[in-house]
Short mmCIF file of C-alpha atoms and ligand atoms in Angstrom, two decimals:
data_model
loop_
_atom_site.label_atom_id
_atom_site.label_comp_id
_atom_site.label_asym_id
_atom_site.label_seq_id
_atom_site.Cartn_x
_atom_site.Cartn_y
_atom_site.Cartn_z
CA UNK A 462 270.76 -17.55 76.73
CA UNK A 463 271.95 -15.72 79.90
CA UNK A 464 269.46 -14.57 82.13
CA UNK A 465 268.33 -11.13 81.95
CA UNK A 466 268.91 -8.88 84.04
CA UNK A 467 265.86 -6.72 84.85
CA UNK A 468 264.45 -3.54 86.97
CA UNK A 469 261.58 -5.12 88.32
CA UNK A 470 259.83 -1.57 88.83
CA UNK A 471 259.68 -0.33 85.05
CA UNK A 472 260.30 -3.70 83.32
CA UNK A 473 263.63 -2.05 81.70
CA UNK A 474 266.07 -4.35 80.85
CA UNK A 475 269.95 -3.71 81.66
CA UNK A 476 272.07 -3.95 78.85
CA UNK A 477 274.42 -7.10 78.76
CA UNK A 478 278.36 -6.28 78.96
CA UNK A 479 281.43 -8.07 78.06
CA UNK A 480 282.38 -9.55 74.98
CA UNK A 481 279.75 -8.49 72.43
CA UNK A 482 278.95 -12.39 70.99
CA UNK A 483 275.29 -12.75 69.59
CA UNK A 484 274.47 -16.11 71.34
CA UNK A 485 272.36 -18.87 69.75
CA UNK A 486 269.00 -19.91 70.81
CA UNK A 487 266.97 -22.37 70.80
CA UNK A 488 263.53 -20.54 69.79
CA UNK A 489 260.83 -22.20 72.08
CA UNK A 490 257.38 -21.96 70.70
CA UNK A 491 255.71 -19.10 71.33
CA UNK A 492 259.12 -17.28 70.69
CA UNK A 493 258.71 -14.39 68.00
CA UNK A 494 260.31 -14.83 64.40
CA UNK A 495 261.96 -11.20 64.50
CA UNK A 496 263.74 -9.00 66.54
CA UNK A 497 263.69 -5.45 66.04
CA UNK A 498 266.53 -3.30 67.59
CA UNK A 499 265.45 0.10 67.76
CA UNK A 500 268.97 2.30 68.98
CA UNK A 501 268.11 5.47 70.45
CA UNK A 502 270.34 8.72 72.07
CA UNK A 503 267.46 11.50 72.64
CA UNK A 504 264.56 10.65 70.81
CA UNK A 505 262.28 11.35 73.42
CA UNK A 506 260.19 14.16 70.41
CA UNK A 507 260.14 11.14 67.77
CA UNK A 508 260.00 7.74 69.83
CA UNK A 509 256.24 7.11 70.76
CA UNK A 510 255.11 8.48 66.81
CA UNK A 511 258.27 5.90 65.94
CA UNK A 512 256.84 2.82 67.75
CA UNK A 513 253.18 3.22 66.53
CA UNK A 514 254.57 3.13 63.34
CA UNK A 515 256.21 0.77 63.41
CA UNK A 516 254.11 -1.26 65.49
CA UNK A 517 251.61 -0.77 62.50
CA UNK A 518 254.07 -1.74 59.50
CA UNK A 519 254.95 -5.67 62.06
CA UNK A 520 251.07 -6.23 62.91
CA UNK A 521 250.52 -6.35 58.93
CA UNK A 522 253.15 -8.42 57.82
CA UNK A 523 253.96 -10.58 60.71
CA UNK A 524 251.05 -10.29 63.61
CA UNK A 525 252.37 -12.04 66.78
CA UNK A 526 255.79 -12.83 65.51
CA UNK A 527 257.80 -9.95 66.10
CA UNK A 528 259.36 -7.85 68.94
CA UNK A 529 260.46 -4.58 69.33
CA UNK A 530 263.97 -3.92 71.13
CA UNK A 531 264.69 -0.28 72.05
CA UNK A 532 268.42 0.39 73.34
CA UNK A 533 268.28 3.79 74.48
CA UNK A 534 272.16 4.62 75.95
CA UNK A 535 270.61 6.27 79.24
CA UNK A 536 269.84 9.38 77.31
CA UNK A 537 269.40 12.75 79.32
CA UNK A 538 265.68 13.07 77.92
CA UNK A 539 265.20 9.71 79.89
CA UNK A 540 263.83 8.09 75.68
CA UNK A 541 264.52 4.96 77.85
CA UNK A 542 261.67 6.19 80.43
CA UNK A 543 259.25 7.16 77.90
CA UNK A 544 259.61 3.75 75.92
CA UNK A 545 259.27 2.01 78.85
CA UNK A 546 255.92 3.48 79.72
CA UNK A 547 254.57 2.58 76.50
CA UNK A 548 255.29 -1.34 77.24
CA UNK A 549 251.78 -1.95 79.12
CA UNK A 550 249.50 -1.29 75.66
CA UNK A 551 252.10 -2.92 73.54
CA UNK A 552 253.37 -6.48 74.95
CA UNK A 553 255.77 -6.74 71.69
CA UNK A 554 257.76 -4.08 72.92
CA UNK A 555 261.12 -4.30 75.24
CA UNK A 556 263.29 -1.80 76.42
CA UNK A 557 267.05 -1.74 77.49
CA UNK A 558 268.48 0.65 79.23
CA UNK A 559 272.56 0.84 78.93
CA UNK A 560 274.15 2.84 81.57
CA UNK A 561 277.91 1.56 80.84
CA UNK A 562 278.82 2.09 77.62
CA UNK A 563 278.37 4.11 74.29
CA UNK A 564 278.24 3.83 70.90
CA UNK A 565 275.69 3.20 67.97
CA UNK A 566 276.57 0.01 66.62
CA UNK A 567 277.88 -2.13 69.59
CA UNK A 568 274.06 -0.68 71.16
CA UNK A 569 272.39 -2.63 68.37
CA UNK A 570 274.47 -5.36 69.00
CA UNK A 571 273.45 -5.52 72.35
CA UNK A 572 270.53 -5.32 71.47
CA UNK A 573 270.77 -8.34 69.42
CA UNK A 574 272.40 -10.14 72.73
CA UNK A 575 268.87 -10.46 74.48
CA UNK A 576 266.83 -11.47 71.50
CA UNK A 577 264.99 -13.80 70.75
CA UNK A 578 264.25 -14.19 67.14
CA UNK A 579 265.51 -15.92 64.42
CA UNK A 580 265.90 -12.96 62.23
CA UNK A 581 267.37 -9.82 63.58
CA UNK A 582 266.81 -6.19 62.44
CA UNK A 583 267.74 -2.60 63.12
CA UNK A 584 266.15 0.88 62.13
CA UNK A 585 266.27 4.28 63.42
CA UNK A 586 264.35 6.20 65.15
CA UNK A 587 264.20 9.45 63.51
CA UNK A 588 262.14 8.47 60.25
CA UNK A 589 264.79 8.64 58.02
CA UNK A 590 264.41 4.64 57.23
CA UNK A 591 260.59 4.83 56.55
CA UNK A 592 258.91 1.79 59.10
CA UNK A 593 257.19 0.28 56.23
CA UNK A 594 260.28 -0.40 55.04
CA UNK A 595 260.29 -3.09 57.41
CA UNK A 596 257.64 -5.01 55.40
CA UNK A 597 259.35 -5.23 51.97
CA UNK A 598 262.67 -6.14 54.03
CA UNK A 599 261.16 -9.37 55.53
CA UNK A 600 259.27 -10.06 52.10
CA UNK A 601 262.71 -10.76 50.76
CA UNK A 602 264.46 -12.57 53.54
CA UNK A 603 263.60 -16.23 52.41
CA UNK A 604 266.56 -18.44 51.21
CA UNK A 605 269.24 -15.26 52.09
CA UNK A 606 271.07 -14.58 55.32
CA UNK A 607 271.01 -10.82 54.57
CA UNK A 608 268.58 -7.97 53.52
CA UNK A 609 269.75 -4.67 53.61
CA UNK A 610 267.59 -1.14 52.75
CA UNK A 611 269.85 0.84 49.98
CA UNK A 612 269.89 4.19 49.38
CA UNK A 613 271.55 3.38 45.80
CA UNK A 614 269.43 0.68 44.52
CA UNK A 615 266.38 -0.86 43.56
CA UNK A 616 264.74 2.19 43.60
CA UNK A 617 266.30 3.81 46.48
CA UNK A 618 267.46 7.28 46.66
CA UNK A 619 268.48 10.05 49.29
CA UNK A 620 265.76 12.07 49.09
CA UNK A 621 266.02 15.70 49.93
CA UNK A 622 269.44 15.40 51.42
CA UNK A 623 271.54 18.89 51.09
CA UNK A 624 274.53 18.98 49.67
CA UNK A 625 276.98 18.37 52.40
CA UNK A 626 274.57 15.47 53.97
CA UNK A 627 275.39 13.89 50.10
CA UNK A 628 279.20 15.13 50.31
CA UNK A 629 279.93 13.70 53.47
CA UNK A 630 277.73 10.27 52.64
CA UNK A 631 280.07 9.98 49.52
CA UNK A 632 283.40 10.33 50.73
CA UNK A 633 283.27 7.80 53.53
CA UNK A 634 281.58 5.24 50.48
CA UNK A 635 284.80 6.42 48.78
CA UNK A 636 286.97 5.50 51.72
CA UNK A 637 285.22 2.45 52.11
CA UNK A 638 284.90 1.40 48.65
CA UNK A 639 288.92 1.97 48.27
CA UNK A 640 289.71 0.11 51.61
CA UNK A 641 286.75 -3.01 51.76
CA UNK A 642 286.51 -3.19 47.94
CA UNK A 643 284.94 -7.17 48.78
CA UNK A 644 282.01 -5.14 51.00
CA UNK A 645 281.02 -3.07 48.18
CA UNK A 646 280.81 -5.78 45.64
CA UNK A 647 278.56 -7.57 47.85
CA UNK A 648 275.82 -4.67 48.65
CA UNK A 649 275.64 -1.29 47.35
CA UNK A 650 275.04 0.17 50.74
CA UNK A 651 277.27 -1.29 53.57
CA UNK A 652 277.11 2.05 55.60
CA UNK A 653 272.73 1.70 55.67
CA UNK A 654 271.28 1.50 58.95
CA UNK A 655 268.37 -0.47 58.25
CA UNK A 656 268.52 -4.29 57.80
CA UNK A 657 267.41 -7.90 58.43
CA UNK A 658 269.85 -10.40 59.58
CA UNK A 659 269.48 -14.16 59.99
CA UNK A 660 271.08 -15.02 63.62
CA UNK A 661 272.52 -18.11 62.02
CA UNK A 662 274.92 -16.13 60.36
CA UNK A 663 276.34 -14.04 63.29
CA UNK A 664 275.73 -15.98 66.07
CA UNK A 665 279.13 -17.17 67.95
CA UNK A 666 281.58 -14.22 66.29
CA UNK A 667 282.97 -12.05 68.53
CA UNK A 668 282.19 -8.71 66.79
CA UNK A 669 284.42 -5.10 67.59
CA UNK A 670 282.63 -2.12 65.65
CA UNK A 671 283.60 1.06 66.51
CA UNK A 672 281.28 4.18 66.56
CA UNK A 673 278.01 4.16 63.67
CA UNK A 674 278.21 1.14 61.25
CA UNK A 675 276.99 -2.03 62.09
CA UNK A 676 276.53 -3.62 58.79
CA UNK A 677 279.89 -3.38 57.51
CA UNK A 678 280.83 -5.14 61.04
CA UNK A 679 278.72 -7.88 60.07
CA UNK A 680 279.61 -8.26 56.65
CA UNK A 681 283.59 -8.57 57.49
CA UNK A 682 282.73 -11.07 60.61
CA UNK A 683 279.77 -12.66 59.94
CA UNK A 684 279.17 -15.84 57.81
CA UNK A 685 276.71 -14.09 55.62
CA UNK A 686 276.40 -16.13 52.05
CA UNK A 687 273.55 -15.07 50.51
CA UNK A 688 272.08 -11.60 50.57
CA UNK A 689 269.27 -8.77 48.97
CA UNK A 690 268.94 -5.49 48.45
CA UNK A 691 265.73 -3.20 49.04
CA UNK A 692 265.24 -0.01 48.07
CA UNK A 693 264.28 3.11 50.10
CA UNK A 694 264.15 6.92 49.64
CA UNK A 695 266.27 8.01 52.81
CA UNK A 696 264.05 10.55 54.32
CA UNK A 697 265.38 14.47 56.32
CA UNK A 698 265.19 14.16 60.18
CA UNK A 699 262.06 16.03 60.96
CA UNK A 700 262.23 15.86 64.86
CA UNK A 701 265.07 15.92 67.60
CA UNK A 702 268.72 16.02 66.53
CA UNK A 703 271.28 14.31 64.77
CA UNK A 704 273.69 12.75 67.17
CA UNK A 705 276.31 12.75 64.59
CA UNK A 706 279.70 14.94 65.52
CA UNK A 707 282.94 15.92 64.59
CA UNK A 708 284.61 12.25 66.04
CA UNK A 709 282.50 10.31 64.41
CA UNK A 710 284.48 10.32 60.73
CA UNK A 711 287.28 9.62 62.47
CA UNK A 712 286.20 6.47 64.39
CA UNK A 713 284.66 5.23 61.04
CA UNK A 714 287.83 5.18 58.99
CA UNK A 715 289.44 3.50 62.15
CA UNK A 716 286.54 0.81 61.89
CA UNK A 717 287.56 0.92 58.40
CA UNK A 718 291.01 -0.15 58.82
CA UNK A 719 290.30 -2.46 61.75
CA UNK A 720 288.09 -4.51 59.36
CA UNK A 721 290.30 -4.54 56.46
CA UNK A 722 292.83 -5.97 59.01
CA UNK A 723 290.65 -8.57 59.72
CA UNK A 724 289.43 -9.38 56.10
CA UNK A 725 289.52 -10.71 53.46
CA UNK A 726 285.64 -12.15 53.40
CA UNK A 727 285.22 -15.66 52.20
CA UNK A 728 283.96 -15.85 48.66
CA UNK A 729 280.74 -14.75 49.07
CA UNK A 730 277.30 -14.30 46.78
CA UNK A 731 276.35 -10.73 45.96
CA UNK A 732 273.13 -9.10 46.61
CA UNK A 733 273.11 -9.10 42.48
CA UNK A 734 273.21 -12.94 42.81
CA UNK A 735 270.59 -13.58 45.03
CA UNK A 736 268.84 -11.26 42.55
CA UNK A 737 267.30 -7.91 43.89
CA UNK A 738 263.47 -7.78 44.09
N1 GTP B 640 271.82 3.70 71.64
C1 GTP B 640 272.37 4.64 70.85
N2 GTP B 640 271.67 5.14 69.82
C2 GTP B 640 272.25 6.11 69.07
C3 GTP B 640 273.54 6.61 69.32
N3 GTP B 640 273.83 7.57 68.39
C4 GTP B 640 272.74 7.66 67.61
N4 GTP B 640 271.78 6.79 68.02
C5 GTP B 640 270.47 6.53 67.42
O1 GTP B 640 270.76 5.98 66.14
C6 GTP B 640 269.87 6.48 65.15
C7 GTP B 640 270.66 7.26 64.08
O2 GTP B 640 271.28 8.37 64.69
P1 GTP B 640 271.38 9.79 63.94
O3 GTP B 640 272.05 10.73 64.87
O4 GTP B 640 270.06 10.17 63.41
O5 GTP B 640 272.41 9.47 62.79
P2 GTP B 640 272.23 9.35 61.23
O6 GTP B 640 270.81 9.09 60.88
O7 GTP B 640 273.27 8.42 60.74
O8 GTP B 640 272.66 10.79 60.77
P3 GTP B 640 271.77 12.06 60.36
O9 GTP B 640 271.47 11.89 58.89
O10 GTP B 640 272.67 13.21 60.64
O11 GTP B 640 270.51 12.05 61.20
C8 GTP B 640 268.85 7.31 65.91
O12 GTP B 640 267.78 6.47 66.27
C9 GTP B 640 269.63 7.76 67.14
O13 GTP B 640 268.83 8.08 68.25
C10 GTP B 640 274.27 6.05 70.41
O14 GTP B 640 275.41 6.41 70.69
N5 GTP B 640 273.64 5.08 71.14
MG1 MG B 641 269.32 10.25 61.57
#
């Protein structure tokens, strides 16, 4: 892996540029099992409560074998600042600060870039994925490439979403449904936000989301065989804002199209065939 670059005052890493390629690595020992990328854009009010909890959920189920990523996109609250500050009492924990570009899914990808785990992850930081969902997600990663938290699974539900929160989540499903039909037979939630990843199966592609979904990036590029679902009940943003605006549909049904461009997917398992626990 590239060196990486760092502020030698706070400890902050600088987030890597150019093409957005999740490398390989050879994991010396000592190096943890899972990486945990952590996006953030002004989540200064939820961030420290975030990391305990999280911290918490990864000391239970995998003590010494994890690491925390936050990739805060230089936000005006200075999240980055606040993260980094926590670093001293939690050694586990790394911080990236990315000055150059925007974006929530090419920031967990970068995030990804300057890993060093074998199995890759992403949550939020606002609560809405509950952290101890982390703990039933790595449960299930053994033998599959993939385990993604569903909102419409296994248990999983939205919660106390209002009724344009639920409108808007179910017409870009439509859209996607209609346009990556081979996604959606593969997971029941390819727009979640909260996931496990084996490197293996993304490391080398050149991925190109654009604006908030990740996993659908991954499942068009990726070499992802076998995957599993998990169930969650999405949670309401209690703290801070949602970052979401009035571009953001827009960029998503371009993603949309870009992958469906790109596709089809290789005959692939389903999360049914790997058989949800
Ligand atoms: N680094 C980075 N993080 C972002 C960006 N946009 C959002 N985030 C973070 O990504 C997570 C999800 O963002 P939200 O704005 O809550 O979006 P959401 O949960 O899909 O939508 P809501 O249900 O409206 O909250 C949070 O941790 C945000 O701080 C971004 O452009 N860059
Ligand atoms: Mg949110």
């Amino acid at each position: 892996m590239a060196a990486i670059p760092q502020s030698e005052a706070t400890g902050v890493i600088k987030s890597p540029l150019g093409s957005l390629v999740v490398p390989a690595v050879e994991s010396p020992a000592g190096a943890p099992l899972f990486s945990l990328v952590v996006p953030t854009l002004n989540e200064r009010e939820n961030i420290g409560d975030f990391l305990a909890a999280v911290r918490h959920t990864l000391d239970r189920a995998i003590p010494n074998q994890y690491e925390v990523i936050v990739v805060d996109d230089d936000s005006p609250d200075r999240t980055w600042e606040l993260a980094a500050s926590l670093m001293d009492g939690f050694p586990e924990l790394r911080v990236v600060r990315r000055q150059n570009e925007n974006g929530l899914a090419v920031a967990v990808m970068r995030g990804w870039q300057v890993a060093r785990g074998a199995l890759l992850g992403t949550i939020n930081a606002d609560f809405q994925h509950p952290p101890d969902v982390l703990g039933r997600l790595l449960e299930r990663t053994q033998g599959v490439d993939l385990v993604v938290a569903t909102r419409h699974g296994d248990g999983g539900g939205l919660g106390d979403w209002g009724l344009y929160r639920r409108l808007t989540s179910w017409g870009a499903a439509w859209i996607g449904r209609l346009l990556l039909p081979q996604v959606y037979a593969r997971v029941s939630d390819p727009l979640s936000g909260c996931y496990v990843v084996r490197r293996e199966a993304i490391q080398g592609v050149t991925l190109k989301p654009l604006g908030y979904k990740s996993l659908m990036e991954i499942l068009v590029r990726g070499n992802i065989r076998a995957v599993r679902e998990c169930g969650y009940e999405m949670r309401k943003r209690i703290r801070g804002q949602s970052k979401v605006h009035a571009l953001h549909p827009l960029q998503y049904i371009r993603h949309v199209f870009r992958l469906r461009a790109a596709s089809p997917v290789r005959g692939a398992a389903t999360a049914k065939d790997a058989g949800a626990q």
